[in-house]
Amino acid sequence: MLILSFESSCDETSAAVCAFEDGSKRILSNIIASQVETHKLYGGVVPEIASRAHCDVISSITYEALETAGVSLADVGAIAVANTPGLIGALLVGVSFAKSLAFANNIPLVPVNHIKGHIAANYFAHPELEPPFLALAASGGHTSLMRVSGFTSFEPIGATRDDAIGEAFDKVGRVMGLPYPGGAEMDRLASLGDPDAIKFPSAAVAGDNLDFSFSGLKTSVINYLHTCEQKGVGYSREDIAASFTKTVVTSVTKKLDMAIDATGLEKIVIAGGVAANSHLREGIEALCKKRGLEFFTPPKSLCGDNAAMIAAQGYYEYLAGVRADTSLNAYASGRNDI
Ligand code: KG4
Ligand code: ZN
């Protein structure tokens, strides 16, 4: 079957057409209109500007997605849309548009949780991947560890207690003068610096839990930078990026290691924008190798927000009988949030 899908939870408007048959999942089109250049001017996402920008392009990228896939609406078996979590005004654009399209054309509508979508991006690259597995969702807005016991069965077992992992990358990058979003540039700088140059506090919350706290780590890096500036002492952006990244990787692998012990799961899946971080990928891969576990990650091109991942999760929700009626709404968090 063909699924037309939409993603508009933050600053990327995306429409995709994907084909699902027995054991095969193909992306026929995955159009992404990024607003990054607009939000760069403000150093972060401005919610109202994001909503308006989604409105500007959602119709045209839908045409483009159908045209690139070489199909028409009549070929589409279901429409999937991300309706939680995210910026409410941004989500509402995708939800209203998908709803109109679905009900005007008598096409089943399937709501999809954005975070579950990130995890489902793995099914394109790894068609053999099946639950149960342990998933780390690491993005600009979310950081959670989940026990995935079925394609539509997710149980959160750990999360950040404050800032999301990507938010920490972006805020540290911003204070170092990097353009928004700083994550990818931090990744590049970290490869050039000394990871042991500066000691920063762990983001793994002490004790017998699977939670993170990135706020203290972020503040510590920012204080270090401000102190250097106040004293007129130069600093190496590369060393700071490398030391910060090493602390993040050590913190994440520590909690993952504990989660593996707690769950006994033998497959580890990572997803979300920060899953594109090369140091994090290497660190988790090394942990999996040491423990003899299988490691799955999407290609970097499917780590960030995109509509194909919404179609992948939408397919399983559809098979499970999930359907939205005309009252479908969007939720910034909660409700059918994981
Ligand atoms: O999943 P995503 O596209 O959007 C959200 O759902 O939040 O994630 C965006 C986040 C941003 O914070 C961005 O800086 C971060 O992913 N990111 C990275 C890298 N590439 C993107 N963070 C660290 N290293 C990267 N290579
Ligand atoms: Zn995302």
XYZ file of C-alpha atoms and ligand atoms in Angstrom:
365
model
C 0.000 0.000 0.000
C 1.019 3.628 -0.488
C 1.090 6.045 2.435
C 1.192 9.812 2.017
C 2.617 11.340 5.183
C 3.171 14.723 6.801
C 5.587 16.114 9.362
C 5.388 19.701 10.659
C 6.221 19.468 14.367
C 9.064 21.974 14.405
C 10.984 23.789 11.666
C 10.829 21.311 8.786
C 7.751 20.915 6.598
C 7.848 17.498 5.008
C 5.597 15.333 2.822
C 6.487 11.826 1.686
C 5.084 8.921 -0.264
C 6.220 5.464 0.836
C 5.324 1.988 -0.426
C 4.756 -0.867 2.013
C 4.430 -4.439 0.875
C 5.178 -7.735 2.583
C 8.637 -7.248 4.046
C 9.458 -4.288 1.815
C 9.416 -0.603 2.735
C 10.420 1.926 0.100
C 10.608 5.693 0.132
C 9.252 6.962 -3.206
C 9.591 10.619 -2.216
C 10.533 12.494 0.936
C 10.358 16.246 0.367
C 11.720 18.410 3.179
C 11.345 22.197 3.206
C 13.678 23.387 5.940
C 13.158 26.725 7.684
C 16.610 26.708 9.263
C 17.848 29.729 7.312
C 14.887 31.780 8.592
C 15.268 30.783 12.253
C 19.057 31.222 12.122
C 18.465 34.991 12.217
C 16.925 34.599 15.697
C 19.302 31.946 17.065
C 16.472 29.425 17.508
C 13.008 28.426 16.300
C 10.378 31.201 16.521
C 7.080 29.276 16.840
C 4.787 31.691 14.993
C 7.218 32.090 12.111
C 7.460 28.285 11.951
C 3.653 27.897 11.697
C 3.391 30.515 8.969
C 6.247 28.949 7.017
C 4.515 25.521 7.204
C 1.364 27.181 5.807
C 3.358 28.702 2.941
C 4.756 25.434 1.614
C 2.609 22.501 2.711
C 0.435 22.450 -0.422
C 3.310 22.757 -2.865
C 5.466 20.103 -1.194
C 2.482 17.736 -1.235
C 2.224 18.123 -5.015
C 5.977 17.669 -5.223
C 5.884 14.505 -3.100
C 3.142 12.952 -5.256
C 4.808 14.022 -8.496
C 8.263 12.777 -7.474
C 6.727 9.431 -6.481
C 4.871 9.309 -9.810
C 1.495 8.690 -8.124
C -1.771 10.528 -7.596
C -3.998 10.865 -4.524
C -6.226 8.115 -5.913
C -3.341 5.638 -5.421
C -2.884 6.527 -1.750
C -4.185 3.935 0.750
C -3.712 6.019 3.905
C -2.572 9.428 5.071
C -0.331 9.589 8.150
C 0.349 12.770 10.078
C 2.515 13.650 13.087
C 0.109 15.125 15.672
C 2.258 15.069 18.837
C 4.645 16.135 20.369
C 5.975 19.444 19.025
C 5.184 23.132 18.637
C 1.407 23.342 18.752
C 0.932 25.907 15.985
C 3.346 24.018 13.758
C 1.643 20.641 14.367
C -1.797 22.135 13.712
C -0.808 23.092 10.158
C 0.087 19.488 9.268
C -2.902 18.025 11.120
C -5.459 20.406 9.538
C -4.018 19.917 6.084
C -3.858 16.109 6.356
C -7.366 15.998 7.792
C -8.843 18.059 4.951
C -7.088 15.982 2.337
C -8.105 12.678 3.940
C -11.776 13.434 4.504
C -12.288 15.227 1.183
C -10.911 12.188 -0.627
C -12.199 9.371 1.611
C -8.732 8.218 2.574
C -8.120 6.698 6.052
C -6.229 9.074 8.347
C -3.646 7.786 10.845
C -2.171 9.978 13.625
C 1.469 9.285 14.470
C 3.603 10.194 17.461
C 6.670 12.053 16.171
C 9.115 10.246 18.493
C 7.792 6.832 17.464
C 8.278 8.055 13.895
C 11.950 8.830 14.546
C 12.458 5.274 15.797
C 10.550 3.814 12.825
C 12.976 5.542 10.404
C 15.197 2.546 11.164
C 12.830 0.139 9.357
C 13.759 1.591 5.941
C 17.474 0.928 6.391
C 17.018 -2.296 8.371
C 13.979 -4.193 7.046
C 14.959 -7.136 9.227
C 14.631 -5.088 12.418
C 11.750 -6.197 14.630
C 10.834 -5.471 18.255
C 11.617 -6.200 21.017
C 14.454 -3.694 21.233
C 15.797 -0.871 23.373
C 15.540 2.552 21.729
C 17.246 5.851 22.426
C 15.390 8.795 20.900
C 17.743 11.779 20.881
C 16.603 14.988 19.239
C 16.368 18.753 19.658
C 13.261 18.437 21.807
C 13.428 14.950 23.318
C 15.729 12.480 25.012
C 14.249 9.185 26.058
C 15.070 5.552 26.532
C 12.286 3.204 25.544
C 11.495 -0.454 25.722
C 9.856 -1.193 22.359
C 8.049 -4.481 22.780
C 5.979 -4.336 19.577
C 5.707 -2.116 16.499
C 3.104 -0.021 18.320
C 4.109 -0.820 21.924
C 6.442 1.674 23.553
C 7.300 1.983 27.235
C 9.436 4.917 28.429
C 12.047 3.735 30.928
C 14.237 6.831 31.142
C 14.269 10.448 29.974
C 15.872 13.814 30.449
C 14.690 15.683 33.524
C 15.335 19.081 31.923
C 16.997 20.051 28.609
C 16.940 17.726 25.623
C 20.266 16.441 24.335
C 20.061 18.412 21.047
C 19.086 21.551 22.931
C 22.331 21.219 24.945
C 24.369 20.863 21.722
C 22.621 23.900 20.219
C 22.931 26.136 23.313
C 26.626 25.372 23.816
C 27.158 25.975 20.085
C 25.306 29.275 20.302
C 27.479 30.555 23.166
C 30.558 29.584 21.110
C 29.168 31.709 18.260
C 28.019 28.860 16.001
C 24.929 29.455 13.842
C 21.659 27.694 14.822
C 21.371 24.707 14.999
C 24.913 24.083 16.227
C 24.757 20.279 16.605
C 26.301 19.274 13.282
C 29.081 21.872 13.549
C 29.797 20.770 17.143
C 30.203 17.254 15.751
C 32.802 18.465 13.222
C 34.678 20.619 15.767
C 34.755 17.762 18.289
C 36.691 15.622 15.806
C 39.436 18.263 15.784
C 39.783 18.795 19.549
C 41.109 17.007 22.652
C 38.238 15.181 24.403
C 40.223 15.142 27.668
C 41.121 18.848 27.684
C 38.344 19.924 30.091
C 36.381 17.955 32.670
C 32.638 18.639 32.626
C 29.947 17.126 34.929
C 28.131 14.010 33.779
C 24.615 14.219 32.303
C 23.754 10.787 33.728
C 21.610 11.350 36.835
C 23.298 9.624 39.805
C 21.620 6.557 41.251
C 19.553 3.621 40.186
C 17.536 5.334 37.445
C 17.756 5.723 33.673
C 17.410 9.506 33.557
C 19.551 12.297 32.183
C 20.061 15.947 33.090
C 21.713 18.008 30.366
C 21.043 21.362 32.011
C 23.935 21.169 34.517
C 26.380 20.047 31.840
C 25.241 22.827 29.498
C 25.533 25.485 32.242
C 28.981 24.234 33.208
C 30.244 24.591 29.608
C 28.678 28.048 29.306
C 30.229 29.134 32.650
C 33.614 27.886 31.452
C 33.291 29.970 28.286
C 32.175 33.081 30.174
C 35.024 32.735 32.710
C 37.558 32.511 29.878
C 36.058 35.624 28.290
C 36.004 37.577 31.582
C 39.645 36.708 32.285
C 40.602 37.485 28.705
C 41.952 33.948 28.332
C 41.642 32.355 24.912
C 39.948 28.986 24.537
C 39.863 26.297 21.899
C 36.362 25.742 20.474
C 37.559 22.366 19.243
C 38.661 21.278 22.751
C 35.381 22.470 24.272
C 33.307 20.694 21.615
C 35.387 17.515 22.046
C 35.237 17.561 25.874
C 31.500 18.360 25.924
C 30.792 15.634 23.363
C 32.870 13.088 25.274
C 30.860 13.877 28.426
C 27.585 13.464 26.502
C 28.681 10.161 24.971
C 29.946 8.786 28.301
C 26.711 9.803 30.034
C 24.484 8.255 27.358
C 26.434 5.007 27.115
C 26.415 4.689 30.923
C 22.602 4.831 31.082
C 22.259 2.621 28.003
C 24.498 0.045 29.665
C 22.265 0.146 32.767
C 19.135 -0.076 30.584
C 20.532 -3.160 28.838
C 21.077 -4.791 32.249
C 17.606 -3.780 33.414
C 15.729 -4.989 30.326
C 17.866 -7.848 28.997
C 17.155 -6.563 25.475
C 19.658 -7.561 22.815
C 19.000 -5.035 20.064
C 19.828 -1.337 20.463
C 18.233 1.272 18.207
C 19.008 4.976 18.101
C 17.018 7.695 16.367
C 16.426 11.447 16.125
C 18.529 14.377 14.933
C 21.300 13.783 17.476
C 21.606 10.152 16.350
C 23.491 11.709 13.404
C 26.335 12.607 15.790
C 29.339 10.586 14.689
C 30.890 10.385 18.176
C 27.640 9.198 19.748
C 27.190 6.586 17.012
C 30.762 5.344 17.557
C 30.367 5.262 21.348
C 27.124 3.267 21.236
C 28.444 0.971 18.541
C 31.500 0.238 20.729
C 29.237 -0.512 23.709
C 27.126 -2.890 21.597
C 30.231 -4.633 20.296
C 31.598 -5.067 23.832
C 28.295 -6.517 25.028
C 27.708 -8.611 21.895
C 24.496 -6.781 20.952
C 23.071 -5.726 17.594
C 23.166 -1.999 16.855
C 20.767 -0.196 14.489
C 20.784 3.397 13.384
C 19.103 5.166 10.468
C 21.243 6.704 7.737
C 22.113 10.302 8.706
C 19.677 11.560 6.059
C 16.762 9.976 7.992
C 17.860 11.052 11.500
C 16.411 14.572 11.311
C 12.735 15.418 10.953
C 11.180 14.000 7.774
C 7.799 12.665 6.690
C 9.009 9.225 5.531
C 9.593 8.231 9.154
C 5.970 9.222 9.928
C 4.818 6.915 7.115
C 6.913 4.033 8.531
C 5.267 4.252 11.960
C 1.939 5.133 10.322
C 2.042 1.818 8.454
C 2.191 -0.172 11.704
C -0.436 2.021 13.364
C -2.650 1.448 10.298
C -2.157 -2.334 10.534
C -3.067 -2.108 14.240
C -6.359 -0.448 13.258
C -5.544 3.078 14.412
C -7.733 5.624 12.587
C -8.487 9.283 13.244
C -11.927 10.799 12.819
C -12.732 14.382 11.879
C -12.064 15.524 15.446
C -8.330 14.744 15.267
C -6.305 17.410 17.052
C -2.651 18.199 17.737
C -0.993 18.046 21.164
C 2.242 19.783 22.160
C 2.862 16.934 24.626
C 0.920 14.383 26.640
C -2.135 12.605 25.223
C -0.800 9.913 22.887
C 2.742 11.118 23.660
C 5.025 8.225 24.618
O 15.066 15.238 15.333
P 15.366 16.637 14.955
O 15.569 16.967 13.500
O 14.265 17.617 15.481
C 13.594 17.425 16.684
O 12.672 16.584 16.736
O 13.996 18.096 17.671
O 16.675 17.058 15.783
C 17.292 18.294 15.642
C 18.469 18.343 16.609
C 19.094 19.753 16.700
O 19.285 20.033 18.081
C 20.435 19.569 15.988
O 21.450 20.437 16.431
C 20.749 18.123 16.325
O 19.512 17.460 16.163
N 21.774 17.538 15.448
C 22.968 17.110 15.911
C 23.684 16.644 14.780
N 22.888 16.803 13.675
C 21.720 17.352 14.112
N 23.471 17.097 17.157
C 24.720 16.596 17.310
N 25.470 16.134 16.268
C 24.992 16.125 15.009
N 25.729 15.654 14.001
Zn 12.252 15.229 15.593
